[in-house]
Amino acid sequence: MGEVEVHALRQVSLSMETGDYVAIMGPSGSGKSTLMNLLGCLDPPTSGSYHLAGEDVSKLSDDQLAEVRSRQIGFVFQQFNLLPRATAAQNVELPLVYAGVHSPRRRALETLEQVGLADRAYHRPRELSGGEQQRVAIARALVNNPAIILADEPTGNLDTRAGEDILQVFDALNADGITIIMVTHDSDVASHCKRLVTLIDGAQRPPDLERRSTVSLLEALRTAVMSLLSNKTRSLLTMLGVIIGVAAVLVVVAIGQGLTADTLNRIRSLGTNMLYISPGAGRRWGPTTRPGRLTDDDWEALKAHVKGVAAMAPTV
C-alpha cells in the first residue's frame, strides 16, 4: 500500500491431509481471509511455496490457477454470491458451463438433490430462504466434484436452525471424504470440525498450542458469558425457571422424607417388636355367618407352642 508494507501472513507452516475437516479461527485482521485466498489459489504468496496435491501452485500463471480452481476447489461464501435472475439449477450449472461439460443441467439437478433442494431447483434466490440459498451455493461448489471445499463464514448470515442444517450438510460431505476448510468466528461452528487452526496477528499459533479438540474451556466460558449478557431478559427468565424447578424438586423430596420419618416414628412409638393377632373370617352356620373370635383356649395354645415371646396379653 504505497510505501507501507503489511505482512498479512508470516511464518505460517501448515499441512492438511485428504479428508481433513479444519476450522480456521482468529480475531479480525489476523490473516484468515488472506490464508483462505492462498489456499483457494485466488492469490499467490509473495514468498514461500504452496503445494496442492503435490503441485507447487505458487508458481502457476493466472490461467493455470483458474484451471486448478475449477478442477479441485469449491468455494462457499458468506454472502452466497448467487446470480439473482438465475434459478437455483442455473446457478449450480454455471461452473459446468465454464468447464465445457456436456449436459450440465442433469448434473446440476443431481447435485441439488444431494443437498436436499430437488424440489426448489427452478426457484430464483429471492424465492428461497437464507438456508436454502446457502445450500444452492454448496451445490454449486460441489457440482465439479472438487477434492476441497473452502467455506468463508458459511453460517454467518443464517439463523441458528438454518446454520445447523448447513453444518450437517458439511458433516455429511466430510464423511464422504471431501476435505473441508472453513473460516469462522463462531466456536459452535468450529466444534463440528476435527481440527482447529488459530491465527494471531498474521502468524500461526505454535504447533504445541494448536488445538485438535473443539473449543477450550476458556473459550467456552467466554462464549457463554457473552451469550448471557447479550440476552439479559432471556437469561433472567431461564435462571428463574431453573431456580423454581430446583426448589420444587427440593421441596418435594423434603416433604417425602419428612413423611417417611414421621411414619417410622409413629410405628416405633407403638413398638416395632409387637405382634397383634386378630380372628380371621367368620364361620358359616346354615343361612347365617357366625363371627370368628379368639378364646382362652387359643391364648393358652399360643403360650404353650410359640417360643421366644416375652409377654402375652389378651384384650377384648
Short mmCIF file of C-alpha atoms in Angstrom, two decimals:
data_model
loop_
_atom_site.label_atom_id
_atom_site.label_comp_id
_atom_site.label_asym_id
_atom_site.label_seq_id
_atom_site.Cartn_x
_atom_site.Cartn_y
_atom_site.Cartn_z
CA MET A 1 0.00 0.00 0.00
CA GLY A 2 2.28 2.74 -1.31
CA GLU A 3 5.31 2.88 0.94
CA VAL A 4 3.56 0.90 3.69
CA GLU A 5 4.17 -2.82 3.71
CA VAL A 6 1.82 -5.03 5.71
CA HIS A 7 2.56 -8.69 6.34
CA ALA A 8 -0.88 -10.29 6.29
CA LEU A 9 0.70 -13.70 6.91
CA ARG A 10 4.12 -14.66 8.15
CA GLN A 11 5.81 -17.78 9.42
CA VAL A 12 2.81 -19.97 8.59
CA SER A 13 3.70 -23.62 8.03
CA LEU A 14 0.59 -25.69 7.54
CA SER A 15 -0.20 -29.16 6.24
CA MET A 16 -3.65 -30.58 5.56
CA GLU A 17 -4.47 -34.13 4.57
CA THR A 18 -7.15 -35.58 2.32
CA GLY A 19 -10.44 -35.85 4.18
CA ASP A 20 -9.44 -33.27 6.80
CA TYR A 21 -12.11 -31.08 8.41
CA VAL A 22 -10.43 -27.84 9.51
CA ALA A 23 -11.66 -24.63 11.10
CA ILE A 24 -9.50 -21.50 10.80
CA MET A 25 -10.16 -19.04 13.61
CA GLY A 26 -8.67 -15.82 14.86
CA PRO A 27 -9.58 -12.20 15.55
CA SER A 28 -10.31 -9.72 12.77
CA GLY A 29 -7.13 -8.78 10.93
CA SER A 30 -5.33 -11.98 11.89
CA GLY A 31 -4.95 -13.11 8.26
CA LYS A 32 -7.77 -15.64 7.94
CA SER A 33 -9.11 -14.28 4.65
CA THR A 34 -5.62 -13.99 3.18
CA LEU A 35 -4.89 -17.59 4.14
CA MET A 36 -8.19 -18.67 2.56
CA ASN A 37 -7.32 -16.79 -0.65
CA LEU A 38 -3.95 -18.51 -0.78
CA LEU A 39 -5.43 -21.95 -0.15
CA GLY A 40 -8.06 -21.30 -2.85
CA CYS A 41 -5.43 -20.20 -5.40
CA LEU A 42 -7.01 -16.75 -5.60
CA ASP A 43 -3.78 -15.02 -4.53
CA PRO A 44 -0.17 -16.19 -4.95
CA PRO A 45 2.15 -15.93 -1.95
CA THR A 46 4.86 -13.25 -2.17
CA SER A 47 7.35 -15.75 -0.73
CA GLY A 48 7.40 -19.38 0.25
CA SER A 49 5.57 -22.15 -1.56
CA TYR A 50 2.15 -23.74 -1.67
CA HIS A 51 1.79 -27.35 -2.80
CA LEU A 52 -1.67 -28.60 -3.71
CA ALA A 53 -1.95 -32.32 -4.43
CA GLY A 54 1.80 -32.43 -4.94
CA GLU A 55 1.92 -29.48 -7.36
CA ASP A 56 3.60 -26.18 -6.48
CA VAL A 57 0.74 -23.86 -7.45
CA SER A 58 2.53 -20.76 -6.12
CA LYS A 59 4.42 -20.55 -9.43
CA LEU A 60 1.47 -21.03 -11.80
CA SER A 61 0.05 -18.36 -14.09
CA ASP A 62 -3.42 -16.86 -13.64
CA ASP A 63 -4.92 -19.14 -16.29
CA GLN A 64 -3.30 -22.18 -14.73
CA LEU A 65 -4.60 -21.17 -11.29
CA ALA A 66 -8.09 -20.80 -12.74
CA GLU A 67 -7.81 -24.33 -14.12
CA VAL A 68 -6.75 -25.65 -10.71
CA ARG A 69 -9.68 -23.89 -9.03
CA SER A 70 -12.19 -25.30 -11.50
CA ARG A 71 -10.90 -28.87 -11.11
CA GLN A 72 -10.04 -29.20 -7.42
CA ILE A 73 -11.62 -26.45 -5.31
CA GLY A 74 -15.18 -25.45 -4.49
CA PHE A 75 -15.98 -22.13 -2.81
CA VAL A 76 -18.84 -21.35 -0.40
CA PHE A 77 -19.18 -17.69 0.54
CA GLN A 78 -20.94 -15.98 3.43
CA GLN A 79 -22.97 -13.79 1.04
CA PHE A 80 -23.92 -16.80 -1.16
CA ASN A 81 -22.97 -14.84 -4.34
CA LEU A 82 -25.85 -16.27 -6.38
CA LEU A 83 -27.00 -14.68 -9.65
CA PRO A 84 -30.34 -13.07 -8.69
CA ARG A 85 -32.02 -13.54 -12.12
CA ALA A 86 -30.99 -17.18 -12.47
CA THR A 87 -32.77 -20.18 -10.97
CA ALA A 88 -31.09 -22.47 -8.49
CA ALA A 89 -30.37 -25.00 -11.24
CA GLN A 90 -28.85 -22.31 -13.47
CA ASN A 91 -26.63 -21.06 -10.65
CA VAL A 92 -25.39 -24.57 -9.94
CA GLU A 93 -24.70 -25.47 -13.57
CA LEU A 94 -22.70 -22.29 -14.25
CA PRO A 95 -19.30 -23.84 -13.31
CA LEU A 96 -20.10 -26.75 -15.63
CA VAL A 97 -20.85 -24.35 -18.48
CA TYR A 98 -17.47 -22.67 -18.00
CA ALA A 99 -15.78 -26.08 -17.87
CA GLY A 100 -17.47 -27.17 -21.10
CA VAL A 101 -19.21 -30.17 -19.50
CA HIS A 102 -21.85 -31.93 -21.60
CA SER A 103 -25.43 -31.93 -20.21
CA PRO A 104 -24.76 -29.59 -17.27
CA ARG A 105 -28.44 -29.38 -16.26
CA ARG A 106 -28.68 -33.07 -15.39
CA ARG A 107 -25.63 -32.95 -13.10
CA ALA A 108 -26.84 -29.69 -11.54
CA LEU A 109 -30.18 -31.27 -10.65
CA GLU A 110 -28.42 -34.33 -9.20
CA THR A 111 -26.24 -32.08 -7.02
CA LEU A 112 -29.25 -30.07 -5.83
CA GLU A 113 -30.89 -33.34 -4.86
CA GLN A 114 -27.74 -34.24 -2.92
CA VAL A 115 -28.20 -31.15 -0.72
CA GLY A 116 -31.96 -31.67 -0.38
CA LEU A 117 -33.19 -29.00 -2.82
CA ALA A 118 -34.50 -31.06 -5.73
CA ASP A 119 -37.96 -29.51 -5.32
CA ARG A 120 -36.58 -25.94 -5.38
CA ALA A 121 -34.40 -26.27 -8.49
CA TYR A 122 -36.38 -23.76 -10.58
CA HIS A 123 -36.81 -21.08 -7.92
CA ARG A 124 -34.79 -17.87 -8.00
CA PRO A 125 -32.70 -16.80 -4.98
CA ARG A 126 -35.30 -14.24 -3.80
CA GLU A 127 -37.80 -17.11 -3.57
CA LEU A 128 -35.51 -19.13 -1.29
CA SER A 129 -34.72 -18.79 2.40
CA GLY A 130 -31.20 -17.99 3.59
CA GLY A 131 -30.51 -21.62 4.41
CA GLU A 132 -31.77 -22.74 1.00
CA GLN A 133 -29.62 -20.14 -0.76
CA GLN A 134 -26.58 -21.43 1.10
CA ARG A 135 -27.47 -24.98 0.05
CA VAL A 136 -27.54 -23.79 -3.55
CA ALA A 137 -24.10 -22.24 -3.03
CA ILE A 138 -22.85 -25.54 -1.60
CA ALA A 139 -24.32 -27.43 -4.57
CA ARG A 140 -22.55 -25.02 -6.94
CA ALA A 141 -19.29 -25.71 -5.10
CA LEU A 142 -19.86 -29.48 -5.36
CA VAL A 143 -21.01 -29.74 -8.95
CA ASN A 144 -17.48 -30.16 -10.38
CA ASN A 145 -16.67 -32.89 -7.81
CA PRO A 146 -13.87 -30.92 -6.09
CA ALA A 147 -11.47 -32.51 -3.63
CA ILE A 148 -11.56 -29.43 -1.37
CA ILE A 149 -14.35 -27.10 -0.25
CA LEU A 150 -13.37 -23.71 1.14
CA ALA A 151 -16.12 -22.03 3.17
CA ASP A 152 -15.83 -18.43 4.37
CA GLU A 153 -18.22 -17.88 7.31
CA PRO A 154 -20.80 -20.22 5.71
CA THR A 155 -23.34 -19.70 8.53
CA GLY A 156 -22.65 -16.02 9.24
CA ASN A 157 -25.87 -14.74 7.62
CA LEU A 158 -28.13 -17.57 8.79
CA ASP A 159 -30.31 -18.10 11.81
CA THR A 160 -29.37 -20.81 14.29
CA ARG A 161 -31.56 -23.55 12.83
CA ALA A 162 -30.55 -22.90 9.21
CA GLY A 163 -26.89 -22.69 10.26
CA GLU A 164 -27.12 -26.06 11.99
CA ASP A 165 -28.68 -27.58 8.86
CA ILE A 166 -25.80 -26.27 6.74
CA LEU A 167 -23.25 -27.67 9.19
CA GLN A 168 -24.93 -31.07 8.98
CA VAL A 169 -24.50 -30.89 5.18
CA PHE A 170 -20.78 -30.17 5.67
CA ASP A 171 -20.52 -33.05 8.17
CA ALA A 172 -22.06 -35.43 5.63
CA LEU A 173 -19.75 -34.20 2.84
CA ASN A 174 -16.69 -34.71 5.02
CA ALA A 175 -17.92 -38.19 5.91
CA ASP A 176 -17.89 -38.87 2.15
CA GLY A 177 -14.18 -38.00 2.04
CA ILE A 178 -14.28 -34.34 0.92
CA THR A 179 -11.73 -32.06 2.55
CA ILE A 180 -13.45 -29.07 4.13
CA ILE A 181 -11.70 -25.91 5.32
CA MET A 182 -13.79 -23.13 6.80
CA VAL A 183 -13.06 -19.69 8.20
CA THR A 184 -15.26 -18.81 11.15
CA HIS A 185 -15.56 -16.64 14.23
CA ASP A 186 -18.13 -18.96 15.80
CA SER A 187 -16.81 -21.55 18.26
CA ASP A 188 -20.02 -23.59 17.80
CA VAL A 189 -19.26 -23.88 14.09
CA ALA A 190 -15.66 -24.83 14.84
CA SER A 191 -16.88 -27.58 17.18
CA HIS A 192 -18.07 -29.53 14.13
CA CYS A 193 -14.53 -29.68 12.75
CA LYS A 194 -11.89 -32.26 13.55
CA ARG A 195 -9.08 -29.71 13.73
CA LEU A 196 -8.72 -26.08 14.70
CA VAL A 197 -6.04 -23.74 13.33
CA THR A 198 -5.68 -20.38 15.07
CA LEU A 199 -4.06 -17.28 13.59
CA ILE A 200 -2.78 -14.42 15.75
CA ASP A 201 -1.54 -11.20 14.06
CA GLY A 202 -0.84 -13.00 10.80
CA ALA A 203 1.12 -15.79 12.44
CA GLN A 204 0.10 -19.33 13.14
CA ARG A 205 -0.32 -20.37 16.73
CA PRO A 206 2.64 -22.60 17.66
CA PRO A 207 2.03 -26.29 16.87
CA ASP A 208 2.19 -27.31 20.50
CA LEU A 209 -0.71 -24.93 21.17
CA GLU A 210 -2.72 -25.82 18.09
CA ARG A 211 -5.87 -27.43 19.35
CA ARG A 212 -7.17 -30.66 17.91
CA SER A 213 -10.14 -30.59 20.25
CA THR A 214 -13.18 -28.47 19.55
CA VAL A 215 -13.06 -25.48 21.88
CA SER A 216 -11.06 -24.79 25.01
CA LEU A 217 -12.81 -24.37 28.34
CA LEU A 218 -11.82 -20.70 28.47
CA GLU A 219 -13.36 -20.02 25.05
CA ALA A 220 -16.50 -21.92 26.01
CA LEU A 221 -16.87 -19.87 29.21
CA ARG A 222 -16.25 -16.62 27.36
CA THR A 223 -18.83 -17.50 24.73
CA ALA A 224 -21.33 -18.47 27.42
CA VAL A 225 -20.85 -15.18 29.32
CA MET A 226 -21.22 -13.14 26.12
CA SER A 227 -24.41 -15.01 25.26
CA LEU A 228 -25.84 -14.41 28.74
CA LEU A 229 -25.02 -10.71 28.69
CA SER A 230 -26.39 -10.17 25.19
CA ASN A 231 -29.77 -11.66 26.16
CA LYS A 232 -30.32 -10.41 29.70
CA THR A 233 -34.11 -10.91 29.80
CA ARG A 234 -33.94 -14.41 28.37
CA SER A 235 -31.07 -15.29 30.73
CA LEU A 236 -33.03 -13.96 33.73
CA LEU A 237 -36.14 -15.96 32.78
CA THR A 238 -34.05 -19.08 32.23
CA MET A 239 -32.36 -18.68 35.60
CA LEU A 240 -35.75 -18.11 37.24
CA GLY A 241 -37.09 -21.29 35.66
CA VAL A 242 -34.10 -23.29 36.83
CA ILE A 243 -34.36 -21.86 40.36
CA ILE A 244 -38.08 -22.65 40.60
CA GLY A 245 -37.56 -26.14 39.19
CA VAL A 246 -34.71 -26.98 41.57
CA ALA A 247 -36.59 -25.51 44.55
CA ALA A 248 -39.70 -27.53 43.67
CA VAL A 249 -37.68 -30.75 43.50
CA LEU A 250 -36.04 -29.99 46.85
CA VAL A 251 -39.40 -29.26 48.49
CA VAL A 252 -40.98 -32.46 47.15
CA VAL A 253 -38.01 -34.55 48.30
CA ALA A 254 -38.03 -32.87 51.73
CA ILE A 255 -41.78 -33.48 52.17
CA GLY A 256 -41.37 -37.11 51.17
CA GLN A 257 -38.50 -37.66 53.57
CA GLY A 258 -40.40 -35.87 56.35
CA LEU A 259 -43.49 -38.04 55.89
CA THR A 260 -41.33 -41.16 55.85
CA ALA A 261 -39.61 -40.14 59.08
CA ASP A 262 -42.97 -39.29 60.73
CA THR A 263 -44.45 -42.66 59.78
CA LEU A 264 -41.43 -44.53 61.13
CA ASN A 265 -41.63 -42.59 64.39
CA ARG A 266 -45.33 -43.50 64.78
CA ILE A 267 -44.52 -47.17 64.21
CA ARG A 268 -41.66 -47.05 66.69
CA SER A 269 -43.97 -45.47 69.32
CA LEU A 270 -46.25 -48.49 69.02
CA GLY A 271 -43.33 -50.83 69.37
CA THR A 272 -41.68 -52.43 66.45
CA ASN A 273 -41.35 -55.79 68.27
CA MET A 274 -45.06 -56.22 69.00
CA LEU A 275 -47.29 -58.68 67.15
CA TYR A 276 -51.09 -58.35 67.04
CA ILE A 277 -53.25 -61.41 66.43
CA SER A 278 -56.89 -60.99 65.44
CA PRO A 279 -59.60 -63.51 64.47
CA GLY A 280 -59.99 -64.37 60.84
CA ALA A 281 -63.13 -64.68 58.73
CA GLY A 282 -66.31 -65.90 60.38
CA ARG A 283 -67.72 -69.41 60.01
CA ARG A 284 -70.93 -70.11 58.11
CA TRP A 285 -73.64 -71.98 60.07
CA GLY A 286 -76.62 -72.57 57.83
CA PRO A 287 -78.07 -69.33 56.45
CA THR A 288 -76.14 -67.05 58.86
CA THR A 289 -72.47 -66.25 59.45
CA ARG A 290 -71.06 -66.57 62.94
CA PRO A 291 -68.28 -64.04 63.69
CA GLY A 292 -64.87 -65.60 64.28
CA ARG A 293 -63.25 -64.98 67.64
CA LEU A 294 -60.29 -66.00 69.78
CA THR A 295 -60.92 -67.83 73.04
CA ASP A 296 -58.98 -68.53 76.21
CA ASP A 297 -58.07 -71.91 74.72
CA ASP A 298 -56.38 -70.15 71.80
CA TRP A 299 -54.45 -67.99 74.23
CA GLU A 300 -53.27 -70.98 76.19
CA ALA A 301 -52.29 -72.76 72.97
CA LEU A 302 -50.21 -69.77 71.84
CA LYS A 303 -48.40 -69.61 75.20
CA ALA A 304 -47.67 -73.33 75.04
CA HIS A 305 -46.46 -73.60 71.44
CA VAL A 306 -44.96 -70.21 70.45
CA LYS A 307 -41.41 -69.74 71.72
CA GLY A 308 -39.49 -66.51 72.31
CA VAL A 309 -42.45 -64.40 73.46
CA ALA A 310 -41.59 -62.13 76.41
CA ALA A 311 -45.21 -61.34 77.30
CA MET A 312 -48.70 -62.05 76.03
CA ALA A 313 -51.98 -60.31 76.94
CA PRO A 314 -55.47 -60.98 75.61
CA THR A 315 -57.78 -58.00 75.11
CA VAL A 316 -61.49 -57.55 74.47
#
